[in-house]
Amino acid sequence: MPDHHSNSEFENDRAHLLHPFTEFPRALTQGSRFFERGEGAYVYGADGKRYLDGMGGLWCVNIGYGRKEMADAIAEQALRLSYYNTFGDMSSGPAADLAARLADLAPGDLNHVFFSTGGSTAVDSALRLAHYFFQAEGRPEKRKIIAREMGYHGSTFLGASITGIRRNHARFHTLATGPDPLVHYVSNPGVYRRPEGLDEAAFCDALMEELEAAIATIGADNIACFFAEPVMGAGGVLVAPSGYHRRALDICRRHDILYVSDEVITAFGRLGHMFSSEDKYAIVPDIIAIAKGVTSGYVPLGATIFSDRIHHGISQAKTGPGNFSHGFTYSGHPVACAAGLKNIEIMEREDLCGHVRRVTPHFRRAVEALREFEIVGDVRGEGFMMAVEFVADRATKKSFDPALTVGRRVHQAAYERGLTVRYSADSVFISPPLVLDEGQATWLADTLRDAIAAVAAELTV
Ligand code: PLP
């Protein structure tokens, strides 16, 4: 251990904290930016500066920061019963009640809930449940997965393996390689970068043909499930062509492949609905994975919500239901579940889904106006989940040289102006707390305009 005598947070971070998704030497050379408190849609940096949080923490702070009643609910539960496990026949009130609330809110016959600790573990649990189901049905060979290029599903070994963002795989092993890969990818359905010459409808047809072809090649008898985010988040806020999800679900149904909707970002109001699978895309999947907004990030929680059919199939298996040997110490953590219950109560009381639906047209118009810049190739998204993609050439959609780090520079310029946005090589992503009002939405877009103008000016010199 290096000998660090300074007890400042900055030095502790630099010396000892390995950050997610970071370059190894970065922390050592540059150190980190600290945030100290939050209120509503704002966070305050250690520099004392206020930032409008255009990334909602990390697509998760849906009800906004600094809610006393959330803190009270968490504190009350921590005092009453800080922890008990839910293994076997153990339970606690918050876990049972939140499971019931989620079953009530989730679409169709998705009436059963398995709790975990976040999005990645919710995704892992979805696959383990699918495997368990098909084993119970006497079809153990149904085990493979179809996922999508540019999908993001987390950072556990499975979550990373079904994530189709190839740069995330660099220097790691995944389950998508080798002679008998568990994971297969089909194309990302992002409309903006669809193949030349195809309109949206023809693109959707081509994607469906590709999915059918992939199933034929792998063999439906070998496939357990298809994983899809309603709108791809980390991969670039990629919006699929109209009808995509419905048609993909129909194909899955025809081949008895379970459809797993990864709503880790899109549930709990981000697209203006508690769940977007049915309310926005008219599908009732077999399994929905959630995390993030279920507690608005106040404490960690994930859940895998699944259908009566899966539950029934396992319970009524000819070989008996068996012991579902899967679970986490913190499955159904009472404090996390109490936070989830309070979060849902607040969302409903304040009609935050309705608020998102009402503010979206104004917000969208304000961000769409950024197309005034030659370097803005696309503005896209749904609800409070948007992206601005920068291009070197609008007509050909040619990307900037990644070495120019245009996304990062716009992020930095916005940050200097009091706005946080997330970035990738050539895009910035916007997913603010759902309490954002029209005035704040205008300010966000205006500030992003200033930031883009500054970077565009640098790029032309
Ligand atoms: N799935 C999706 C769609 C996500 O966006 C994320 C995280 O961003 C995850 C899964 C993984 O969630 P977590 O980081 O909580 O493990």
GROMACS .gro file of C-alpha atoms and ligand atoms in nm:
model
  477
    1MET     CA    1   0.000   0.000   0.000
    2PRO     CA    2   0.147   0.336  -0.093
    3ASP     CA    3   0.232   0.561   0.193
    4HIS     CA    4  -0.023   0.841   0.182
    5HIS     CA    5  -0.035   1.066   0.480
    6SER     CA    6  -0.291   1.311   0.355
    7ASN     CA    7  -0.638   1.239   0.481
    8SER     CA    8  -0.809   1.462   0.229
    9GLU     CA    9  -1.087   1.298   0.033
   10PHE     CA   10  -0.921   1.401  -0.288
   11GLU     CA   11  -0.601   1.221  -0.203
   12ASN     CA   12  -0.783   0.916  -0.067
   13ASP     CA   13  -0.975   0.891  -0.391
   14ARG     CA   14  -0.666   0.932  -0.602
   15ALA     CA   15  -0.467   0.673  -0.411
   16HIS     CA   16  -0.725   0.406  -0.335
   17LEU     CA   17  -1.052   0.430  -0.522
   18LEU     CA   18  -1.081   0.240  -0.848
   19HIS     CA   19  -1.365   0.408  -1.034
   20PRO     CA   20  -1.600   0.220  -1.268
   21PHE     CA   21  -1.536   0.280  -1.638
   22THR     CA   22  -1.215   0.470  -1.598
   23GLU     CA   23  -0.866   0.459  -1.740
   24PHE     CA   24  -0.628   0.317  -1.485
   25PRO     CA   25  -0.382   0.606  -1.473
   26ARG     CA   26  -0.648   0.876  -1.487
   27ALA     CA   27  -0.729   0.898  -1.118
   28LEU     CA   28  -0.361   0.900  -1.029
   29THR     CA   29  -0.276   1.178  -1.267
   30GLN     CA   30  -0.585   1.394  -1.250
   31GLY     CA   31  -0.786   1.311  -0.942
   32SER     CA   32  -1.166   1.336  -0.937
   33ARG     CA   33  -1.445   1.591  -0.921
   34PHE     CA   34  -1.644   1.567  -0.601
   35PHE     CA   35  -2.011   1.634  -0.543
   36GLU     CA   36  -2.131   1.707  -0.193
   37ARG     CA   37  -2.504   1.752  -0.184
   38GLY     CA   38  -2.813   1.764  -0.397
   39GLU     CA   39  -3.151   1.928  -0.401
   40GLY     CA   40  -3.427   1.875  -0.655
   41ALA     CA   41  -3.266   1.867  -1.000
   42TYR     CA   42  -2.938   2.020  -0.877
   43VAL     CA   43  -2.616   1.887  -0.730
   44TYR     CA   44  -2.352   2.098  -0.560
   45GLY     CA   45  -1.984   2.038  -0.619
   46ALA     CA   46  -1.709   2.050  -0.359
   47ASP     CA   47  -1.616   2.374  -0.538
   48GLY     CA   48  -1.940   2.519  -0.402
   49LYS     CA   49  -2.082   2.547  -0.753
   50ARG     CA   50  -2.436   2.443  -0.841
   51TYR     CA   51  -2.491   2.207  -1.134
   52LEU     CA   52  -2.816   2.119  -1.306
   53ASP     CA   53  -2.788   1.741  -1.312
   54GLY     CA   54  -2.861   1.661  -1.673
   55MET     CA   55  -2.772   1.299  -1.614
   56GLY     CA   56  -2.990   1.231  -1.311
   57GLY     CA   57  -2.693   1.084  -1.123
   58LEU     CA   58  -2.657   0.800  -1.374
   59TRP     CA   59  -3.004   0.780  -1.533
   60CYS     CA   60  -3.143   0.705  -1.188
   61VAL     CA   61  -3.228   1.002  -0.964
   62ASN     CA   62  -3.588   1.017  -1.083
   63ILE     CA   63  -3.764   1.194  -0.794
   64GLY     CA   64  -3.471   1.434  -0.749
   65TYR     CA   65  -3.227   1.488  -0.466
   66GLY     CA   66  -3.269   1.575  -0.101
   67ARG     CA   67  -3.616   1.433  -0.032
   68LYS     CA   68  -3.660   1.432   0.344
   69GLU     CA   69  -3.943   1.180   0.337
   70MET     CA   70  -3.715   0.935   0.154
   71ALA     CA   71  -3.447   0.986   0.419
   72ASP     CA   72  -3.710   0.939   0.691
   73ALA     CA   73  -3.847   0.619   0.538
   74ILE     CA   74  -3.496   0.482   0.506
   75ALA     CA   75  -3.403   0.583   0.862
   76GLU     CA   76  -3.725   0.445   1.011
   77GLN     CA   77  -3.676   0.109   0.845
   78ALA     CA   78  -3.307   0.100   0.941
   79LEU     CA   79  -3.408   0.149   1.304
   80ARG     CA   80  -3.703  -0.090   1.301
   81LEU     CA   81  -3.533  -0.376   1.117
   82SER     CA   82  -3.214  -0.286   0.937
   83TYR     CA   83  -3.178  -0.624   0.772
   84TYR     CA   84  -3.325  -0.963   0.745
   85ASN     CA   85  -3.277  -1.222   0.474
   86THR     CA   86  -3.552  -1.349   0.246
   87PHE     CA   87  -3.397  -1.690   0.184
   88GLY     CA   88  -3.633  -1.987   0.205
   89ASP     CA   89  -3.936  -1.895   0.414
   90MET     CA   90  -3.791  -1.579   0.574
   91SER     CA   91  -3.944  -1.243   0.484
   92SER     CA   92  -4.002  -0.886   0.591
   93GLY     CA   93  -4.289  -0.645   0.535
   94PRO     CA   94  -4.119  -0.401   0.296
   95ALA     CA   95  -4.002  -0.681   0.063
   96ALA     CA   96  -4.348  -0.838   0.052
   97ASP     CA   97  -4.525  -0.505   0.005
   98LEU     CA   98  -4.290  -0.378  -0.264
   99ALA     CA   99  -4.322  -0.708  -0.453
  100ALA     CA  100  -4.699  -0.659  -0.447
  101ARG     CA  101  -4.673  -0.295  -0.563
  102LEU     CA  102  -4.444  -0.392  -0.849
  103ALA     CA  103  -4.672  -0.678  -0.952
  104ASP     CA  104  -4.959  -0.432  -0.950
  105LEU     CA  105  -4.775  -0.176  -1.165
  106ALA     CA  106  -4.608  -0.419  -1.406
  107PRO     CA  107  -4.792  -0.513  -1.724
  108GLY     CA  108  -4.995  -0.826  -1.794
  109ASP     CA  109  -4.934  -1.136  -1.588
  110LEU     CA  110  -4.595  -1.023  -1.458
  111ASN     CA  111  -4.695  -1.090  -1.099
  112HIS     CA  112  -4.380  -1.229  -0.942
  113VAL     CA  113  -4.074  -1.045  -0.822
  114PHE     CA  114  -3.721  -1.153  -0.742
  115PHE     CA  115  -3.513  -0.883  -0.571
  116SER     CA  116  -3.146  -0.819  -0.623
  117THR     CA  117  -2.905  -0.531  -0.575
  118GLY     CA  118  -2.899  -0.344  -0.906
  119GLY     CA  119  -2.943  -0.368  -1.279
  120SER     CA  120  -2.668  -0.619  -1.353
  121THR     CA  121  -2.791  -0.862  -1.091
  122ALA     CA  122  -3.151  -0.815  -1.211
  123VAL     CA  123  -3.032  -0.912  -1.560
  124ASP     CA  124  -2.832  -1.210  -1.430
  125SER     CA  125  -3.134  -1.323  -1.233
  126ALA     CA  126  -3.351  -1.299  -1.546
  127LEU     CA  127  -3.125  -1.543  -1.729
  128ARG     CA  128  -3.093  -1.781  -1.434
  129LEU     CA  129  -3.471  -1.779  -1.401
  130ALA     CA  130  -3.511  -1.850  -1.774
  131HIS     CA  131  -3.265  -2.139  -1.749
  132TYR     CA  132  -3.440  -2.274  -1.443
  133PHE     CA  133  -3.776  -2.250  -1.615
  134PHE     CA  134  -3.667  -2.438  -1.925
  135GLN     CA  135  -3.492  -2.701  -1.712
  136ALA     CA  136  -3.814  -2.744  -1.516
  137GLU     CA  137  -3.998  -2.783  -1.845
  138GLY     CA  138  -3.758  -3.060  -1.942
  139ARG     CA  139  -3.584  -2.851  -2.210
  140PRO     CA  140  -3.235  -2.791  -2.070
  141GLU     CA  141  -3.088  -2.725  -2.413
  142LYS     CA  142  -3.282  -2.396  -2.430
  143ARG     CA  143  -3.004  -2.188  -2.277
  144LYS     CA  144  -2.861  -1.942  -2.531
  145ILE     CA  145  -2.925  -1.572  -2.551
  146ILE     CA  146  -2.986  -1.329  -2.832
  147ALA     CA  147  -2.887  -0.973  -2.747
  148ARG     CA  148  -2.818  -0.666  -2.957
  149GLU     CA  149  -2.516  -0.476  -3.073
  150MET     CA  150  -2.484  -0.157  -2.863
  151GLY     CA  151  -2.718  -0.289  -2.593
  152TYR     CA  152  -2.605  -0.225  -2.236
  153HIS     CA  153  -2.701  -0.472  -1.966
  154GLY     CA  154  -2.444  -0.427  -1.692
  155SER     CA  155  -2.104  -0.526  -1.568
  156THR     CA  156  -2.129  -0.867  -1.407
  157PHE     CA  157  -1.982  -1.141  -1.626
  158LEU     CA  158  -2.322  -1.208  -1.780
  159GLY     CA  159  -2.433  -0.845  -1.794
  160ALA     CA  160  -2.110  -0.751  -1.970
  161SER     CA  161  -2.140  -1.051  -2.202
  162ILE     CA  162  -2.484  -0.959  -2.330
  163THR     CA  163  -2.380  -0.597  -2.353
  164GLY     CA  164  -2.314  -0.542  -2.722
  165ILE     CA  165  -2.092  -0.237  -2.685
  166ARG     CA  166  -1.776  -0.400  -2.814
  167ARG     CA  167  -1.536  -0.148  -2.666
  168ASN     CA  168  -1.657  -0.264  -2.321
  169HIS     CA  169  -1.527  -0.613  -2.399
  170ALA     CA  170  -1.170  -0.507  -2.466
  171ARG     CA  171  -0.920  -0.708  -2.258
  172PHE     CA  172  -1.199  -0.905  -2.087
  173HIS     CA  173  -1.340  -1.249  -2.159
  174THR     CA  174  -1.710  -1.276  -2.233
  175LEU     CA  175  -1.967  -1.544  -2.296
  176ALA     CA  176  -2.001  -1.421  -2.654
  177THR     CA  177  -1.684  -1.581  -2.785
  178GLY     CA  178  -1.543  -1.931  -2.830
  179PRO     CA  179  -1.667  -2.228  -3.031
  180ASP     CA  180  -2.005  -2.250  -2.857
  181PRO     CA  181  -2.091  -1.899  -2.742
  182LEU     CA  182  -2.380  -1.851  -2.503
  183VAL     CA  183  -2.454  -1.504  -2.637
  184HIS     CA  184  -2.533  -1.402  -2.996
  185TYR     CA  185  -2.593  -1.048  -3.115
  186VAL     CA  186  -2.824  -0.905  -3.375
  187SER     CA  187  -2.791  -0.552  -3.517
  188ASN     CA  188  -2.867  -0.248  -3.312
  189PRO     CA  189  -3.196  -0.094  -3.421
  190GLY     CA  190  -3.090   0.272  -3.399
  191VAL     CA  191  -3.277   0.452  -3.674
  192TYR     CA  192  -3.024   0.730  -3.739
  193ARG     CA  193  -2.743   0.501  -3.851
  194ARG     CA  194  -2.958   0.252  -4.038
  195PRO     CA  195  -2.819   0.124  -4.369
  196GLU     CA  196  -2.829   0.364  -4.665
  197GLY     CA  197  -3.136   0.344  -4.879
  198LEU     CA  198  -3.371   0.190  -4.623
  199ASP     CA  199  -3.659   0.390  -4.484
  200GLU     CA  200  -3.764   0.323  -4.126
  201ALA     CA  201  -4.021   0.060  -4.220
  202ALA     CA  202  -3.784  -0.127  -4.451
  203PHE     CA  203  -3.517  -0.109  -4.181
  204CYS     CA  204  -3.757  -0.267  -3.934
  205ASP     CA  205  -3.833  -0.544  -4.187
  206ALA     CA  206  -3.461  -0.607  -4.230
  207LEU     CA  207  -3.408  -0.626  -3.853
  208MET     CA  208  -3.689  -0.878  -3.820
  209GLU     CA  209  -3.546  -1.088  -4.102
  210GLU     CA  210  -3.211  -1.082  -3.928
  211LEU     CA  211  -3.366  -1.192  -3.599
  212GLU     CA  212  -3.549  -1.478  -3.772
  213ALA     CA  213  -3.227  -1.579  -3.948
  214ALA     CA  214  -3.030  -1.575  -3.622
  215ILE     CA  215  -3.291  -1.796  -3.457
  216ALA     CA  216  -3.281  -2.035  -3.752
  217THR     CA  217  -2.902  -2.057  -3.736
  218ILE     CA  218  -2.877  -2.106  -3.359
  219GLY     CA  219  -3.191  -2.318  -3.344
  220ALA     CA  220  -3.496  -2.207  -3.146
  221ASP     CA  221  -3.460  -2.521  -2.934
  222ASN     CA  222  -3.129  -2.386  -2.809
  223ILE     CA  223  -3.241  -2.032  -2.725
  224ALA     CA  224  -3.372  -1.932  -2.383
  225CYS     CA  225  -3.426  -1.561  -2.424
  226PHE     CA  226  -3.394  -1.234  -2.611
  227PHE     CA  227  -3.273  -0.931  -2.414
  228ALA     CA  228  -3.371  -0.580  -2.523
  229GLU     CA  229  -3.387  -0.232  -2.371
  230PRO     CA  230  -3.697  -0.042  -2.485
  231VAL     CA  231  -3.463   0.247  -2.572
  232MET     CA  232  -3.093   0.162  -2.563
  233GLY     CA  233  -2.929   0.383  -2.304
  234ALA     CA  234  -2.552   0.367  -2.266
  235GLY     CA  235  -2.517   0.248  -2.628
  236GLY     CA  236  -2.629   0.592  -2.745
  237VAL     CA  237  -2.999   0.646  -2.659
  238LEU     CA  238  -3.080   0.446  -2.971
  239VAL     CA  239  -3.447   0.449  -3.059
  240ALA     CA  240  -3.577   0.151  -3.259
  241PRO     CA  241  -3.807   0.190  -3.559
  242SER     CA  242  -4.176   0.199  -3.490
  243GLY     CA  243  -4.321  -0.149  -3.435
  244TYR     CA  244  -3.983  -0.309  -3.365
  245HIS     CA  245  -4.056  -0.434  -3.014
  246ARG     CA  246  -4.399  -0.566  -3.102
  247ARG     CA  247  -4.269  -0.759  -3.399
  248ALA     CA  248  -3.964  -0.890  -3.209
  249LEU     CA  249  -4.196  -1.012  -2.933
  250ASP     CA  250  -4.416  -1.190  -3.188
  251ILE     CA  251  -4.112  -1.366  -3.332
  252CYS     CA  252  -3.997  -1.467  -2.982
  253ARG     CA  253  -4.341  -1.601  -2.900
  254ARG     CA  254  -4.351  -1.805  -3.221
  255HIS     CA  255  -4.025  -1.972  -3.124
  256ASP     CA  256  -4.098  -1.996  -2.753
  257ILE     CA  257  -3.809  -1.766  -2.669
  258LEU     CA  258  -3.859  -1.559  -2.355
  259TYR     CA  259  -3.854  -1.183  -2.411
  260VAL     CA  260  -3.663  -0.998  -2.139
  261SER     CA  261  -3.727  -0.626  -2.140
  262ASP     CA  262  -3.440  -0.448  -1.967
  263GLU     CA  263  -3.619  -0.149  -1.818
  264VAL     CA  264  -3.338  -0.055  -1.582
  265ILE     CA  265  -3.343   0.298  -1.726
  266THR     CA  266  -3.684   0.320  -1.890
  267ALA     CA  267  -3.907   0.222  -1.596
  268PHE     CA  268  -4.024   0.458  -1.323
  269GLY     CA  269  -4.113   0.756  -1.530
  270ARG     CA  270  -3.817   0.827  -1.755
  271LEU     CA  271  -4.033   0.776  -2.063
  272GLY     CA  272  -4.345   0.908  -1.891
  273HIS     CA  273  -4.478   0.576  -1.761
  274MET     CA  274  -4.406   0.348  -1.466
  275PHE     CA  275  -4.312   0.079  -1.718
  276SER     CA  276  -4.259   0.152  -2.085
  277SER     CA  277  -4.282  -0.200  -2.228
  278GLU     CA  278  -4.658  -0.196  -2.252
  279ASP     CA  279  -4.753   0.169  -2.209
  280LYS     CA  280  -4.511   0.293  -2.472
  281TYR     CA  281  -4.432  -0.008  -2.690
  282ALA     CA  282  -4.744  -0.223  -2.654
  283ILE     CA  283  -4.561  -0.534  -2.543
  284VAL     CA  284  -4.606  -0.757  -2.242
  285PRO     CA  285  -4.270  -0.929  -2.213
  286ASP     CA  286  -4.205  -1.245  -2.012
  287ILE     CA  287  -3.956  -1.081  -1.778
  288ILE     CA  288  -3.875  -0.719  -1.693
  289ALA     CA  289  -3.549  -0.617  -1.524
  290ILE     CA  290  -3.555  -0.296  -1.318
  291ALA     CA  291  -3.320  -0.104  -1.087
  292LYS     CA  292  -3.214   0.264  -1.078
  293GLY     CA  293  -3.542   0.462  -1.068
  294VAL     CA  294  -3.720   0.210  -0.843
  295THR     CA  295  -3.549   0.384  -0.550
  296SER     CA  296  -3.437   0.692  -0.746
  297GLY     CA  297  -3.084   0.590  -0.650
  298TYR     CA  298  -3.132   0.668  -0.280
  299VAL     CA  299  -3.020   0.313  -0.199
  300PRO     CA  300  -2.932   0.023  -0.431
  301LEU     CA  301  -3.207  -0.213  -0.545
  302GLY     CA  302  -3.280  -0.427  -0.847
  303ALA     CA  303  -3.569  -0.656  -0.933
  304THR     CA  304  -3.661  -0.917  -1.190
  305ILE     CA  305  -4.035  -0.926  -1.249
  306PHE     CA  306  -4.169  -1.236  -1.422
  307SER     CA  307  -4.485  -1.389  -1.556
  308ASP     CA  308  -4.744  -1.626  -1.413
  309ARG     CA  309  -4.652  -1.860  -1.696
  310ILE     CA  310  -4.290  -1.889  -1.577
  311HIS     CA  311  -4.399  -1.917  -1.216
  312HIS     CA  312  -4.657  -2.180  -1.301
  313GLY     CA  313  -4.416  -2.371  -1.525
  314ILE     CA  314  -4.167  -2.399  -1.243
  315SER     CA  315  -4.420  -2.471  -0.967
  316GLN     CA  316  -4.600  -2.738  -1.169
  317ALA     CA  317  -4.290  -2.905  -1.317
  318LYS     CA  318  -4.337  -3.283  -1.348
  319THR     CA  319  -4.010  -3.328  -1.166
  320GLY     CA  320  -4.130  -3.095  -0.887
  321PRO     CA  321  -4.043  -2.728  -0.846
  322GLY     CA  322  -3.700  -2.808  -0.699
  323ASN     CA  323  -3.500  -2.563  -0.496
  324PHE     CA  324  -3.434  -2.234  -0.677
  325SER     CA  325  -3.073  -2.209  -0.562
  326HIS     CA  326  -3.021  -1.848  -0.653
  327GLY     CA  327  -3.025  -1.542  -0.433
  328PHE     CA  328  -2.827  -1.262  -0.280
  329THR     CA  329  -2.773  -1.171   0.083
  330TYR     CA  330  -2.943  -0.844   0.002
  331SER     CA  331  -3.236  -0.987  -0.198
  332GLY     CA  332  -3.538  -0.807  -0.054
  333HIS     CA  333  -3.328  -0.583   0.172
  334PRO     CA  334  -3.588  -0.417   0.397
  335VAL     CA  335  -3.429  -0.071   0.385
  336ALA     CA  336  -3.402  -0.077   0.006
  337CYS     CA  337  -3.758  -0.203  -0.028
  338ALA     CA  338  -3.888   0.065   0.212
  339ALA     CA  339  -3.714   0.320  -0.010
  340GLY     CA  340  -3.878   0.165  -0.317
  341LEU     CA  341  -4.223   0.188  -0.159
  342LYS     CA  342  -4.173   0.552  -0.062
  343ASN     CA  343  -4.032   0.636  -0.405
  344ILE     CA  344  -4.338   0.493  -0.579
  345GLU     CA  345  -4.567   0.674  -0.334
  346ILE     CA  346  -4.397   1.006  -0.417
  347MET     CA  347  -4.403   0.941  -0.791
  348GLU     CA  348  -4.774   0.867  -0.782
  349ARG     CA  349  -4.866   1.151  -0.546
  350GLU     CA  350  -4.682   1.406  -0.761
  351ASP     CA  351  -4.783   1.240  -1.086
  352LEU     CA  352  -4.425   1.249  -1.206
  353CYS     CA  353  -4.509   1.030  -1.505
  354GLY     CA  354  -4.771   1.284  -1.613
  355HIS     CA  355  -4.522   1.564  -1.548
  356VAL     CA  356  -4.268   1.400  -1.780
  357ARG     CA  357  -4.534   1.359  -2.049
  358ARG     CA  358  -4.635   1.724  -2.013
  359VAL     CA  359  -4.282   1.871  -2.015
  360THR     CA  360  -4.143   1.643  -2.287
  361PRO     CA  361  -4.275   1.835  -2.592
  362HIS     CA  362  -4.120   2.161  -2.468
  363PHE     CA  363  -3.798   1.988  -2.362
  364ARG     CA  364  -3.774   1.802  -2.689
  365ARG     CA  365  -3.827   2.120  -2.894
  366ALA     CA  366  -3.558   2.300  -2.696
  367VAL     CA  367  -3.305   2.022  -2.748
  368GLU     CA  368  -3.409   1.968  -3.113
  369ALA     CA  369  -3.318   2.333  -3.176
  370LEU     CA  370  -2.953   2.232  -3.129
  371ARG     CA  371  -2.971   2.098  -3.482
  372GLU     CA  372  -2.881   2.457  -3.578
  373PHE     CA  373  -2.516   2.349  -3.543
  374GLU     CA  374  -2.351   2.186  -3.843
  375ILE     CA  375  -2.178   1.943  -3.608
  376VAL     CA  376  -2.507   1.812  -3.467
  377GLY     CA  377  -2.598   1.509  -3.674
  378ASP     CA  378  -2.889   1.380  -3.470
  379VAL     CA  379  -3.108   1.464  -3.175
  380ARG     CA  380  -3.310   1.168  -3.053
  381GLY     CA  381  -3.474   1.003  -2.757
  382GLU     CA  382  -3.801   0.956  -2.574
  383GLY     CA  383  -3.932   1.138  -2.269
  384PHE     CA  384  -3.652   1.248  -2.037
  385MET     CA  385  -3.394   1.035  -2.215
  386MET     CA  386  -3.222   1.209  -2.504
  387ALA     CA  387  -2.898   1.219  -2.697
  388VAL     CA  388  -2.724   1.469  -2.921
  389GLU     CA  389  -2.484   1.305  -3.166
  390PHE     CA  390  -2.202   1.506  -3.324
  391VAL     CA  391  -2.074   1.440  -3.674
  392ALA     CA  392  -1.788   1.566  -3.887
  393ASP     CA  393  -2.012   1.566  -4.193
  394ARG     CA  394  -2.384   1.592  -4.169
  395ALA     CA  395  -2.461   1.471  -4.522
  396THR     CA  396  -2.258   1.151  -4.490
  397LYS     CA  397  -2.304   1.114  -4.111
  398LYS     CA  398  -1.927   1.071  -4.091
  399SER     CA  399  -1.814   1.057  -3.731
  400PHE     CA  400  -1.541   1.274  -3.587
  401ASP     CA  401  -1.200   1.124  -3.531
  402PRO     CA  402  -1.238   0.969  -3.183
  403ALA     CA  403  -0.907   1.135  -3.088
  404LEU     CA  404  -1.094   1.468  -3.100
  405THR     CA  405  -1.311   1.346  -2.809
  406VAL     CA  406  -1.593   1.574  -2.916
  407GLY     CA  407  -1.846   1.420  -2.675
  408ARG     CA  408  -1.612   1.461  -2.382
  409ARG     CA  409  -1.532   1.820  -2.479
  410VAL     CA  410  -1.898   1.917  -2.497
  411HIS     CA  411  -1.952   1.747  -2.161
  412GLN     CA  412  -1.660   1.945  -2.016
  413ALA     CA  413  -1.779   2.275  -2.166
  414ALA     CA  414  -2.127   2.211  -2.023
  415TYR     CA  415  -1.979   2.125  -1.685
  416GLU     CA  416  -1.790   2.453  -1.678
  417ARG     CA  417  -2.124   2.625  -1.738
  418GLY     CA  418  -2.299   2.444  -1.451
  419LEU     CA  419  -2.458   2.152  -1.636
  420THR     CA  420  -2.373   1.782  -1.612
  421VAL     CA  421  -2.438   1.560  -1.914
  422ARG     CA  422  -2.307   1.212  -1.983
  423TYR     CA  423  -2.095   1.153  -2.292
  424SER     CA  424  -1.961   0.890  -2.527
  425ALA     CA  425  -1.706   0.941  -2.805
  426ASP     CA  426  -1.936   1.145  -3.023
  427SER     CA  427  -2.255   1.207  -2.827
  428VAL     CA  428  -2.387   1.357  -2.510
  429PHE     CA  429  -2.676   1.200  -2.321
  430ILE     CA  430  -2.942   1.381  -2.122
  431SER     CA  431  -3.152   1.210  -1.853
  432PRO     CA  432  -3.236   1.466  -1.585
  433PRO     CA  433  -3.435   1.411  -1.268
  434LEU     CA  434  -3.803   1.387  -1.357
  435VAL     CA  435  -3.886   1.692  -1.144
  436LEU     CA  436  -3.719   1.914  -1.407
  437ASP     CA  437  -3.959   2.192  -1.501
  438GLU     CA  438  -3.995   2.379  -1.830
  439GLY     CA  439  -3.773   2.665  -1.719
  440GLN     CA  440  -3.497   2.426  -1.620
  441ALA     CA  441  -3.542   2.237  -1.947
  442THR     CA  442  -3.493   2.563  -2.138
  443TRP     CA  443  -3.186   2.648  -1.931
  444LEU     CA  444  -3.045   2.300  -1.990
  445ALA     CA  445  -3.084   2.331  -2.368
  446ASP     CA  446  -2.948   2.688  -2.374
  447THR     CA  447  -2.645   2.590  -2.168
  448LEU     CA  448  -2.581   2.292  -2.391
  449ARG     CA  449  -2.605   2.531  -2.688
  450ASP     CA  450  -2.331   2.751  -2.538
  451ALA     CA  451  -2.118   2.445  -2.473
  452ILE     CA  452  -2.161   2.313  -2.828
  453ALA     CA  453  -2.088   2.658  -2.971
  454ALA     CA  454  -1.762   2.674  -2.777
  455VAL     CA  455  -1.652   2.329  -2.894
  456ALA     CA  456  -1.767   2.390  -3.254
  457ALA     CA  457  -1.558   2.709  -3.259
  458GLU     CA  458  -1.251   2.516  -3.140
  459LEU     CA  459  -1.304   2.251  -3.405
  460THR     CA  460  -1.307   2.501  -3.690
  461VAL     CA  461  -0.980   2.672  -3.594
  462PLP     N1  462  -2.932  -0.254  -1.783
  462PLP     C1  463  -2.940  -0.131  -1.830
  462PLP     C2  464  -3.034  -0.100  -1.941
  462PLP     C3  465  -2.861  -0.029  -1.776
  462PLP     O1  466  -2.867   0.096  -1.826
  462PLP     C4  467  -2.776  -0.060  -1.669
  462PLP     C5  468  -2.691   0.044  -1.608
  462PLP     O2  469  -2.675   0.152  -1.660
  462PLP     C6  470  -2.771  -0.192  -1.622
  462PLP     C7  471  -2.852  -0.287  -1.681
  462PLP     C8  472  -2.680  -0.231  -1.512
  462PLP     O3  473  -2.724  -0.177  -1.394
  462PLP     P1  474  -2.626  -0.162  -1.266
  462PLP     O4  475  -2.521  -0.066  -1.306
  462PLP     O5  476  -2.719  -0.114  -1.158
  462PLP     O6  477  -2.574  -0.298  -1.237
   0.00000   0.00000   0.00000
